[in-house]
Coordinates of C-alpha atoms and ligand atoms in Angstrom, one line a residue:
M81 CA 0.1 0.0 -0.1
A82 CA 2.9 2.4 1.0
A83 CA 4.3 1.7 -2.4
L84 CA 1.3 2.5 -4.3
V85 CA 0.8 5.5 -2.4
V86 CA 4.7 6.6 -3.1
I87 CA 3.9 5.9 -7.1
L88 CA 0.9 7.8 -7.6
A89 CA 2.8 10.3 -5.7
S90 CA 5.7 10.4 -7.7
T91 CA 3.3 10.2 -11.2
V92 CA 1.4 13.4 -10.1
L93 CA 4.7 15.4 -9.2
S94 CA 6.0 14.4 -12.6
F95 CA 3.4 15.4 -14.1
L96 CA 3.2 18.7 -12.7
L97 CA 7.1 19.4 -12.8
W98 CA 6.8 18.5 -16.7
K99 CA 3.5 20.8 -16.9
F100 CA 5.8 23.6 -14.9
T101 CA 8.8 23.1 -17.0
T102 CA 7.2 23.3 -20.6
H103 CA 4.8 26.3 -19.3
F104 CA 7.7 28.5 -17.6
L105 CA 11.2 27.7 -18.7
F106 CA 10.7 29.7 -21.9
F107 CA 9.5 33.1 -19.5
L108 CA 12.5 32.0 -17.1
F109 CA 15.4 31.5 -19.3
L110 CA 14.6 31.0 -22.8
R111 CA 13.0 34.0 -24.1
P112 CA 15.3 36.9 -25.2
P113 CA 14.5 40.2 -23.5
S114 CA 14.0 41.9 -27.1
H115 CA 10.8 39.8 -27.3
S116 CA 9.5 41.4 -24.2
P117 CA 6.0 43.0 -25.0
L118 CA 7.0 45.6 -22.4
K119 CA 10.8 46.0 -23.7
S120 CA 10.2 49.8 -23.8
I121 CA 8.3 50.3 -20.6
A122 CA 11.0 51.4 -17.8
G123 CA 11.1 49.3 -14.1
P124 CA 13.4 47.6 -11.9
N125 CA 15.9 45.2 -12.9
K126 CA 14.7 41.5 -11.9
E127 CA 16.0 40.7 -8.1
H128 CA 15.3 37.1 -7.9
W129 CA 15.6 34.5 -11.0
L130 CA 12.0 32.8 -9.5
K131 CA 10.5 35.4 -7.3
G132 CA 11.6 38.4 -9.7
N133 CA 10.3 41.2 -7.9
Y134 CA 7.5 40.1 -6.0
H135 CA 9.4 39.5 -2.5
R136 CA 10.0 43.1 -2.9
I137 CA 6.6 44.3 -3.3
F138 CA 4.8 41.5 -1.0
Q139 CA 6.7 41.0 1.6
D140 CA 6.7 44.1 4.5
G141 CA 6.9 46.4 0.9
F142 CA 5.1 49.8 1.6
D143 CA 8.7 51.5 1.3
Y144 CA 9.4 49.7 -2.0
N145 CA 5.8 50.2 -3.6
L146 CA 6.6 54.0 -2.8
Q147 CA 9.5 53.9 -4.5
L148 CA 8.6 52.2 -7.5
A149 CA 6.1 55.1 -8.7
Q150 CA 8.3 57.6 -7.2
K151 CA 11.3 56.2 -9.3
Y152 CA 9.6 55.2 -12.3
G153 CA 6.3 56.9 -13.0
G154 CA 2.7 55.9 -13.5
V155 CA 3.3 52.7 -15.5
V156 CA 5.8 50.6 -14.6
K157 CA 7.2 47.0 -15.9
I158 CA 8.1 44.6 -13.0
H159 CA 9.6 41.2 -12.6
A160 CA 6.6 38.8 -11.3
M161 CA 6.8 35.1 -10.2
L162 CA 8.1 32.4 -12.8
G163 CA 10.0 34.5 -15.1
K164 CA 6.6 36.9 -16.0
E165 CA 6.5 40.4 -16.5
Q166 CA 4.0 42.7 -15.3
L167 CA 2.6 46.2 -15.3
Y168 CA 2.2 47.8 -12.2
V169 CA 0.1 51.0 -12.6
T170 CA -0.8 53.9 -10.4
D171 CA -1.7 56.4 -13.2
P172 CA -5.2 57.4 -12.1
L173 CA -5.6 57.7 -16.4
A174 CA -4.5 54.3 -16.9
L175 CA -6.5 53.3 -13.9
H176 CA -9.7 54.9 -15.5
Y177 CA -9.3 52.9 -18.5
I178 CA -8.5 49.8 -16.6
V179 CA -11.7 49.4 -14.2
V180 CA -13.9 51.6 -16.1
K181 CA -13.8 52.1 -19.8
E182 CA -12.2 48.6 -20.7
Q183 CA -13.1 46.8 -18.0
H184 CA -14.1 44.2 -20.5
I185 CA -10.9 44.1 -21.6
Y186 CA -9.1 43.9 -18.2
T187 CA -10.7 41.0 -16.6
E188 CA -9.8 39.6 -13.4
T189 CA -6.8 36.9 -13.4
D190 CA -7.3 33.1 -13.4
M191 CA -5.3 33.3 -10.7
F192 CA -7.9 35.2 -8.6
I193 CA -11.1 33.9 -10.2
M194 CA -10.0 30.2 -9.5
G195 CA -8.4 31.0 -5.9
N196 CA -11.6 32.8 -5.1
K197 CA -13.8 29.9 -6.0
L198 CA -12.0 27.4 -3.8
I199 CA -12.0 29.5 -1.3
F200 CA -15.5 30.9 -1.3
G201 CA -17.4 29.1 -4.3
E202 CA -19.4 30.5 -7.3
G203 CA -20.0 34.0 -5.4
L204 CA -19.7 37.7 -7.1
I205 CA -16.1 37.6 -6.1
S206 CA -15.6 34.4 -8.5
T207 CA -17.3 35.1 -11.5
L208 CA -16.6 37.2 -15.0
G209 CA -18.7 38.5 -17.8
E210 CA -22.5 37.8 -18.1
Q211 CA -22.9 35.5 -14.9
H212 CA -20.8 38.4 -12.8
K213 CA -23.0 41.1 -14.2
K214 CA -26.4 38.8 -13.7
Q215 CA -25.1 38.5 -9.7
R216 CA -24.1 41.6 -9.4
K217 CA -27.5 43.3 -10.3
M218 CA -29.1 40.7 -8.5
L219 CA -27.5 42.0 -5.1
N220 CA -27.4 45.4 -6.2
P221 CA -31.0 46.4 -4.0
V222 CA -29.1 44.5 -1.0
F223 CA -26.9 47.3 -0.7
S224 CA -29.2 50.3 -1.9
L225 CA -29.3 53.4 0.1
A226 CA -32.8 52.6 1.6
N227 CA -31.8 49.0 2.6
M228 CA -28.6 50.9 4.4
R229 CA -31.3 53.1 6.4
E230 CA -33.4 49.8 7.5
L231 CA -30.2 48.2 8.2
L232 CA -28.6 50.9 10.7
P233 CA -31.0 49.7 13.4
V234 CA -30.1 46.5 13.3
I235 CA -26.2 47.0 13.4
Q236 CA -26.6 49.8 16.5
P237 CA -27.5 47.1 19.2
I238 CA -24.2 45.0 18.1
A239 CA -22.0 48.2 18.2
F240 CA -23.5 49.0 21.6
K241 CA -22.5 45.1 22.8
M242 CA -19.1 45.7 21.4
R243 CA -18.7 48.6 24.0
S244 CA -20.3 46.5 26.8
V245 CA -17.7 44.1 26.2
L246 CA -14.6 46.0 26.1
L247 CA -16.4 47.9 29.3
S248 CA -16.6 45.1 31.0
Q249 CA -12.7 43.8 30.4
L250 CA -11.6 47.4 31.8
P251 CA -10.3 47.6 35.1
T252 CA -11.8 50.9 36.7
D253 CA -8.4 53.2 35.8
G254 CA -8.2 51.8 32.6
G255 CA -5.9 49.3 30.7
E256 CA -4.4 47.9 27.5
I257 CA -6.7 45.9 25.4
D258 CA -5.8 44.3 22.0
V259 CA -8.9 45.7 20.2
L260 CA -8.4 43.5 17.0
P261 CA -10.3 40.3 17.7
W262 CA -13.6 42.1 19.1
M263 CA -13.2 44.1 16.1
S264 CA -13.2 41.4 13.3
R265 CA -15.6 39.5 15.8
G266 CA -18.0 42.1 15.6
T267 CA -18.0 42.8 12.0
L268 CA -18.7 39.4 11.7
E269 CA -21.8 40.4 13.3
Y270 CA -22.7 43.0 11.6
I271 CA -22.6 41.3 8.3
S272 CA -24.1 38.3 9.4
Q273 CA -26.9 39.9 11.6
A274 CA -27.7 42.5 8.8
G275 CA -27.5 40.5 5.8
L276 CA -29.0 37.1 7.1
G277 CA -30.7 37.9 10.0
Y278 CA -28.2 35.4 11.8
T279 CA -26.2 35.2 15.0
F280 CA -23.1 33.8 15.6
N281 CA -23.0 34.8 19.1
A282 CA -19.4 36.1 18.3
L283 CA -19.4 39.1 20.6
E284 CA -20.2 36.5 24.0
P285 CA -16.5 37.2 25.6
I286 CA -16.1 33.3 26.5
R287 CA -17.5 31.8 23.4
S288 CA -15.3 30.8 20.8
H289 CA -17.0 30.6 17.5
S290 CA -15.3 28.3 14.5
F291 CA -16.8 29.9 12.0
A292 CA -15.4 33.5 13.7
E293 CA -12.0 31.8 14.1
A294 CA -12.0 30.6 10.5
V295 CA -12.9 33.9 9.2
K296 CA -10.0 35.5 11.5
N297 CA -7.3 33.0 10.1
L298 CA -8.3 33.4 6.3
A299 CA -6.3 36.5 5.3
P300 CA -3.2 35.0 7.0
A301 CA -3.3 31.8 5.8
T302 CA -3.8 32.9 2.7
L303 CA -1.1 35.7 2.8
K304 CA 1.5 33.0 4.0
L305 CA 0.9 31.0 0.4
L306 CA 1.1 34.2 -1.8
F307 CA 3.8 32.3 -3.6
L308 CA 2.2 29.6 -4.5
R309 CA -1.3 31.3 -5.8
P310 CA 0.4 31.5 -9.7
F311 CA 0.3 27.7 -9.6
V312 CA -3.3 27.6 -8.9
P313 CA -4.5 27.8 -12.1
L314 CA -1.9 25.0 -13.4
I315 CA -3.4 22.7 -10.9
V316 CA -7.0 23.6 -11.2
R317 CA -6.9 22.7 -15.0
N318 CA -5.0 19.6 -14.9
L319 CA -6.4 17.9 -11.4
S320 CA -9.2 16.8 -10.1
V321 CA -11.2 17.4 -6.3
Y322 CA -9.7 14.0 -5.5
W323 CA -5.7 14.5 -6.6
R324 CA -5.9 18.3 -5.1
N325 CA -6.5 16.9 -1.8
K326 CA -4.0 14.4 -2.4
L327 CA -1.7 16.9 -3.1
V328 CA -2.0 18.8 0.2
D329 CA -2.1 15.8 1.7
W330 CA 1.2 15.0 0.9
S331 CA 2.6 18.4 0.8
P332 CA 5.1 19.6 3.5
V333 CA 3.4 23.0 3.6
Q334 CA 1.2 23.1 6.8
P335 CA -0.3 26.6 5.6
L336 CA -2.0 24.2 2.9
R337 CA -3.7 22.3 4.9
D338 CA -4.6 24.8 7.6
L339 CA -6.4 26.8 4.7
R340 CA -8.3 23.7 3.6
R341 CA -9.3 23.5 7.1
I342 CA -10.6 26.8 6.9
V343 CA -12.8 26.5 4.1
E344 CA -14.2 23.1 5.5
I345 CA -15.3 25.1 8.5
M346 CA -16.6 27.9 6.6
D347 CA -18.4 25.6 4.1
E348 CA -19.9 23.7 6.3
A349 CA -21.4 26.6 8.7
S350 CA -22.6 28.2 5.5
R351 CA -24.8 25.2 4.7
K352 CA -26.4 25.1 7.8
I353 CA -27.0 29.0 8.2
F354 CA -28.8 28.5 4.4
F355 CA -30.8 25.5 4.9
E356 CA -32.1 27.6 8.5
K357 CA -32.7 30.5 6.9
K358 CA -34.7 29.0 3.7
A359 CA -36.7 27.1 5.9
E360 CA -37.6 29.9 8.0
L361 CA -38.5 32.1 4.8
E362 CA -40.6 29.4 3.6
N363 CA -42.4 28.7 7.3
P364 CA -41.7 32.1 8.6
T365 CA -42.4 31.5 12.4
T366 CA -40.6 34.1 13.6
E367 CA -40.4 38.1 12.0
V368 CA -37.2 37.3 9.8
I369 CA -35.4 39.9 7.8
D370 CA -36.2 39.6 4.4
N371 CA -33.2 38.5 2.5
E372 CA -32.7 38.9 -1.2
A373 CA -30.1 36.6 -1.8
I374 CA -31.8 34.1 -0.2
K375 CA -34.9 34.5 -1.9
N376 CA -33.3 35.1 -5.3
E377 CA -31.2 32.0 -5.2
G378 CA -33.5 30.1 -8.0
N379 CA -33.1 32.5 -10.3
L380 CA -29.8 32.7 -10.7
G381 CA -29.9 28.5 -11.6
D382 CA -27.5 26.3 -10.0
R383 CA -24.4 29.0 -10.8
M384 CA -24.3 30.6 -7.3
K385 CA -25.6 29.0 -4.6
G386 CA -27.2 31.1 -1.4
K387 CA -24.4 29.6 0.6
D388 CA -21.7 31.0 -1.3
I389 CA -22.9 34.3 -1.0
I390 CA -23.2 33.5 2.7
Q391 CA -19.6 32.2 2.6
S392 CA -18.4 35.3 0.9
C393 CA -19.0 36.7 4.0
G394 CA -15.1 35.6 5.3
L395 CA -14.1 37.7 2.4
N396 CA -15.4 41.2 3.6
V397 CA -14.4 41.1 7.3
H398 CA -11.7 43.4 6.7
H399 CA -12.8 44.9 10.2
R400 CA -11.7 48.5 9.4
H401 CA -12.7 49.7 12.5
F402 CA -9.2 49.3 14.3
S403 CA -7.6 51.2 11.6
S404 CA -10.2 54.0 12.4
L405 CA -9.3 53.6 16.4
Y406 CA -5.7 53.5 15.6
I407 CA -5.6 56.9 14.1
L408 CA -7.7 58.2 16.9
A409 CA -5.6 57.1 19.1
S410 CA -2.4 58.5 17.9
K411 CA -4.0 62.0 17.4
R412 CA -5.5 63.0 20.7
T413 CA -6.6 66.3 19.7
V414 CA -8.8 64.7 16.4
Q415 CA -10.3 62.1 18.6
A416 CA -11.9 64.8 21.4
R417 CA -12.7 67.2 18.3
L418 CA -14.7 64.1 17.1
R419 CA -16.4 63.3 20.5
S420 CA -17.4 66.5 20.7
E421 CA -19.4 66.4 17.1
L422 CA -20.8 63.3 18.6
R423 CA -22.0 64.6 21.1
R424 CA -23.7 68.0 20.1
A425 CA -25.0 65.9 17.2
K426 CA -27.0 63.2 19.7
L427 CA -28.0 66.3 22.3
D428 CA -29.0 68.4 19.0
Y429 CA -31.0 65.5 17.7
A430 CA -32.3 64.4 21.1
A431 CA -33.9 67.8 21.5
S432 CA -35.4 68.2 18.0
R433 CA -37.3 64.4 18.4
H434 CA -38.1 65.7 22.3
I435 CA -36.4 62.6 23.5
P436 CA -36.4 62.6 27.0
L437 CA -32.5 62.2 28.4
D438 CA -33.2 59.3 30.8
G439 CA -29.5 58.0 30.4
S440 CA -26.4 59.4 29.5
W441 CA -26.5 61.4 26.3
N442 CA -23.7 58.9 24.7
D443 CA -26.6 56.0 24.4
I444 CA -28.5 58.5 21.7
E445 CA -28.6 56.4 18.5
L446 CA -28.6 58.6 15.9
P447 CA -30.9 57.9 12.0
Y448 CA -29.0 57.1 8.7
D449 CA -28.8 60.1 7.1
V450 CA -27.6 62.2 10.4
L451 CA -25.2 59.9 10.7
M452 CA -23.4 59.9 7.6
S453 CA -23.7 63.8 7.4
L454 CA -21.3 64.8 10.3
P455 CA -18.8 66.4 8.5
Y456 CA -15.7 65.6 11.2
L457 CA -16.4 62.0 11.7
D458 CA -16.4 61.8 7.3
A459 CA -13.4 63.2 7.3
V460 CA -12.1 61.0 10.1
V461 CA -13.4 57.7 8.1
R462 CA -12.3 58.9 5.0
E463 CA -8.9 59.6 6.0
T464 CA -8.6 56.3 7.7
L465 CA -9.6 54.5 4.6
R466 CA -7.2 56.3 2.4
V467 CA -4.0 55.8 5.1
Y468 CA -5.0 52.3 5.9
P469 CA -6.8 50.7 2.6
P470 CA -6.9 46.9 3.8
T471 CA -5.9 45.7 -0.1
S472 CA -2.8 47.5 -1.7
L473 CA -2.8 45.6 -4.8
L474 CA -5.0 44.0 -7.3
S475 CA -4.5 42.0 -10.5
R476 CA -6.0 42.6 -14.1
T477 CA -5.3 40.8 -17.2
C478 CA -5.6 42.4 -20.3
E479 CA -7.6 40.0 -22.9
D480 CA -7.6 42.3 -26.0
A481 CA -6.2 45.1 -27.9
S482 CA -6.7 48.4 -25.5
E483 CA -7.8 51.7 -27.3
W484 CA -5.7 53.6 -24.7
R485 CA -2.0 53.4 -25.8
P486 CA -2.1 50.1 -27.8
E487 CA 1.6 49.5 -28.1
R488 CA 1.5 49.3 -24.3
W489 CA -1.5 47.4 -23.6
L490 CA -0.8 44.4 -25.0
S491 CA -2.8 41.3 -25.2
G492 CA -2.3 38.9 -22.6
S493 CA 0.1 41.3 -20.2
P494 CA -1.2 41.2 -17.2
A495 CA -1.5 44.6 -14.5
R496 CA -0.9 44.9 -10.8
L497 CA -3.5 48.1 -9.8
S498 CA -2.3 50.0 -6.7
Q499 CA -3.7 52.7 -4.3
D500 CA -1.1 55.7 -5.1
R501 CA 1.2 55.2 -2.6
E502 CA 2.6 58.9 -2.4
Q503 CA -1.0 59.8 -1.9
Q504 CA -1.6 57.3 0.8
K505 CA 1.6 58.8 2.6
L506 CA 0.4 62.5 2.6
D507 CA -0.8 62.5 6.2
G508 CA -0.5 66.1 6.7
T509 CA -3.6 67.1 6.1
F510 CA -4.7 64.9 9.0
G511 CA -3.6 67.9 11.8
D512 CA -2.8 67.4 15.4
G513 CA -4.1 71.0 16.1
A514 CA -8.2 71.0 17.0
E515 CA -8.8 73.2 14.3
G516 CA -6.8 70.9 11.6
S517 CA -9.2 69.5 9.0
A518 CA -8.8 65.9 9.0
G519 CA -9.0 63.9 5.6
A520 CA -8.9 66.5 3.0
T521 CA -8.2 63.9 0.6
P522 CA -6.4 64.6 -2.3
G523 CA -8.2 62.3 -4.8
N524 CA -6.1 63.1 -7.9
R525 CA -2.9 63.2 -9.4
G526 CA -1.9 65.8 -12.1
G527 CA -5.5 67.0 -11.9
V528 CA -6.5 63.6 -13.4
K529 CA -8.7 62.0 -10.7
Y530 CA -9.0 58.4 -9.3
P531 CA -12.0 56.4 -10.6
G532 CA -12.8 55.1 -7.3
V533 CA -16.3 54.7 -6.3
Y534 CA -15.4 56.3 -3.0
A535 CA -14.5 59.6 -2.1
S536 CA -12.0 59.4 -5.8
M537 CA -9.7 56.8 -3.9
M538 CA -9.0 53.5 -4.8
T539 CA -9.6 51.7 -1.7
F540 CA -13.2 50.2 -2.9
L541 CA -11.9 50.1 -6.7
G542 CA -14.2 51.7 -9.4
G543 CA -16.0 50.5 -12.2
G544 CA -18.0 47.4 -12.7
R545 CA -16.4 45.4 -9.8
A546 CA -16.1 48.1 -7.5
C547 CA -17.1 47.0 -3.5
I548 CA -20.4 46.1 -3.8
G549 CA -20.6 46.7 -0.1
F550 CA -18.6 50.3 0.6
K551 CA -21.8 51.8 1.6
F552 CA -22.7 49.3 4.5
A553 CA -18.6 49.4 5.1
E554 CA -18.8 53.2 6.0
M555 CA -22.0 53.2 8.1
E556 CA -20.5 50.1 10.2
I557 CA -17.1 52.0 10.4
K558 CA -19.3 55.2 11.2
Q559 CA -21.4 53.4 14.0
I560 CA -18.9 51.6 16.0
I561 CA -16.6 54.9 16.2
T562 CA -19.6 56.6 17.5
T563 CA -20.8 54.5 19.8
L564 CA -17.1 53.6 21.0
I565 CA -15.7 56.8 21.1
S566 CA -18.8 58.1 22.9
S567 CA -17.9 56.4 25.9
M568 CA -14.4 55.9 25.9
H569 CA -10.6 57.5 25.2
F570 CA -8.3 55.6 23.1
S571 CA -4.6 55.8 23.2
L572 CA -1.3 53.9 21.3
P573 CA 0.0 51.4 24.1
S574 CA 2.4 52.9 26.4
L575 CA 4.1 49.5 27.6
R576 CA 8.1 50.0 28.3
D577 CA 10.2 47.2 28.6
D578 CA 12.1 48.6 31.2
E579 CA 12.1 51.6 34.1
Q580 CA 14.0 54.0 31.8
G581 CA 11.4 53.5 28.9
N582 CA 13.7 52.6 26.1
N583 CA 11.6 50.6 24.0
K584 CA 7.9 51.3 23.8
K585 CA 5.5 48.7 22.6
E586 CA 4.7 50.2 19.0
I587 CA 2.0 49.0 16.2
Y588 CA 3.5 48.5 13.4
W589 CA 1.5 48.5 9.8
K590 CA 3.0 46.0 7.4
M591 CA 1.8 45.7 4.0
N592 CA 2.3 41.9 2.4
G593 CA -0.1 42.3 0.1
L594 CA -3.0 43.1 2.5
Q595 CA -1.7 45.9 5.1
V596 CA -2.0 44.4 8.5
P597 CA -1.0 45.9 12.2
V598 CA 1.7 44.0 14.0
V599 CA 3.6 44.4 17.3
Q600 CA 7.4 44.7 16.9
P601 CA 9.8 42.7 18.7
P602 CA 10.4 42.7 21.9
F603 CA 6.5 43.0 22.8
G604 CA 5.2 41.0 19.6
D605 CA 6.6 38.8 16.9
G606 CA 6.5 41.5 14.3
K607 CA 3.8 38.6 12.6
T608 CA 0.6 38.2 14.1
S609 CA -2.2 41.2 13.5
Q610 CA -2.9 42.7 16.6
V611 CA -4.2 46.3 17.9
P612 CA -3.5 46.6 21.5
L613 CA -4.9 50.2 23.0
D614 CA -5.0 51.5 25.9
I615 CA -8.6 52.2 27.0
R616 CA -10.3 54.2 29.4
V617 CA -13.3 55.7 30.7
V618 CA -14.2 59.5 29.1
R619 CA -13.1 62.1 31.5
E620 CA -15.4 65.3 30.9
E621 CA -12.7 67.9 31.4
E622 CA -10.0 66.1 29.4
D623 CA -11.4 64.7 26.4
F624 CA -13.7 67.2 24.8
V625 CA -13.0 70.2 23.0
H626 CA -14.5 73.4 25.0
Ligands
LIG245 C1 -13.6 48.4 4.6 C2 -14.0 47.5 4.0 C3 -13.8 47.0 2.3 C4 -12.9 47.3 1.7 C5 -11.9 48.2 1.7 C6 -13.3 46.2 0.1 C7 -12.9 46.4 -0.8 C8 -13.2 45.7 -1.4 C9 -11.9 46.1 -3.3 C10 -11.1 46.6 -3.4 C11 -13.0 44.9 -4.1 C12 -12.7 44.8 -5.6 C13 -11.8 43.5 -5.3 C14 -11.6 43.4 -7.0 O1 -11.9 43.3 -7.8 O2 -10.3 42.5 -7.1 C15 -13.7 44.8 -3.5 C16 -15.3 43.7 -4.1 C17 -16.1 43.4 -2.9 N1 -16.5 43.6 -1.9 FE1 -15.5 45.0 -0.7 N2 -14.5 45.9 0.5 C18 -14.8 46.2 1.8 C19 -16.0 45.6 2.7 C20 -16.9 45.1 1.8 C21 -18.1 44.6 2.6 C22 -18.7 45.1 4.1 C23 -18.9 43.8 1.8 C24 -20.1 43.6 2.0 C25 -21.2 43.2 2.8 C26 -18.0 43.5 0.6 C27 -18.7 43.1 -0.5 C28 -17.8 43.0 -1.3 C29 -18.3 42.2 -3.1 C30 -19.5 40.5 -2.6 C31 -17.0 42.4 -3.7 C32 -17.1 41.5 -5.0 C33 -17.4 42.6 -6.0 C34 -17.3 42.2 -7.4 O3 -16.5 41.7 -8.0 O4 -18.6 42.7 -8.5 N3 -17.0 44.6 0.8 N4 -14.2 45.2 -2.1

């Protein structure tokens, strides 16, 4: 039996090796540079025979990414994995062509679509062309403004619950809490309760929920496999599910097995929720949230299953609130000014509606239109999403001759789309002075605007594949900041490793494809995402602008 396994394993591996060799050897060693379709475009030299420049771009790569655009401009030739060349694009006009005007030509890469299909199933994020358009049309009403107004009261109690959980963990005079796990648990609840009317009870302090854990571990696990992603199309096209599973079993790469387990947990939980919700809709014994996605599943034929929609929730747990809290924790006067705006707005709203102030002002909940139109809150959220976009690079493949600079945009040329790092770095508008206006977001370069759906920035992308949930994300972030900042004061960790205070505990934003906060040694391992903040209850004399 053991001999049989060895024979099978070596057959599969030899097959893959042969495929790999014939496919990539040409790019790696045989193609003369003069045959490169991108030969006239400037860019850095290849820095590794196999990884090209990818290890510089994707491993703690903020400075490297910044320098690429500074040195070579808005369209740069980079060396990708396995000898391939790619364009690295930050130029706003080029981005406009790629994501809006010629989006039918610049499509998602096979690696992206197939990888997403393996993880999330046949959801919006894993489809192309007409099928994608059809699914998007079906889901649009879920994210309409009218629906957002109805969903805010669903997420308000969750934000309230998160506040209680954090307060319950604080000593009387305050202390340090890693807010990240609570923020991601909260985000899971917002999406599951607002979108599906289902609770994971993820904010119960003692409860550890396998789905919540799986979702939390998903991004770190996929990041560890970044350099294996280019092989996904080759493997999916040539091996059945059975052989793919065998390959994972035999592989020495532990993160592969971890990722498979995460997907299994998400799949199981999504199926369970889907069937429960479907049964509720068919036999409504209790009032359930009108769920377009589940009701309309039949209209999509067998291409997009309701459970895939649910599973895609995992994708969206970007938990951005911690970056807002981080920014506010590092800027005390901005925090005080925001808190004062929130207090004014809540008191004004209560007075206009004759709401009696039985408890504290910070318990008053603002309706959607008021919450979304608070200028300073809006500026803080915009600034957070500009400076700390979770996704730093997206990819596209050019499928046909392009109208814009056809000599450059050659069919088959993959492109990496990036937010302009220079813009991301410009932090000066987020003034420390109380009079400073946060987030006068510069959303253009050389007078050309970025084609983003949100505040002329690329954080949520633009065009037909822009983030469908951006209004929900914006509302969610504003609600949670409003609830927490009204009651609690946040500051960066004050812990030092000796009495002289030589080493202060420090949060560092690492750009490994996704931008994640880590704690540097000696307090952290420099790898695990965490946001430890000093928290205490708000004090009237210190924490408002008077
Ligand atoms: C701050 C939070 C978020 C950020 C920064 C973000 C960003 C993005 C970006 C950049 C894309 C484009 C990916 C690509 O085409 O390569 C995307 C797509 C998507 N996002 Fe978000 N997102 C966020 C939150 C959400 C939320 C809360 C939801 C849903 C509740 C959501 C649902 C989706 C879906 C379904 C897609 C696929 C859209 C399509 O292919 O048509 N996102 N998001």
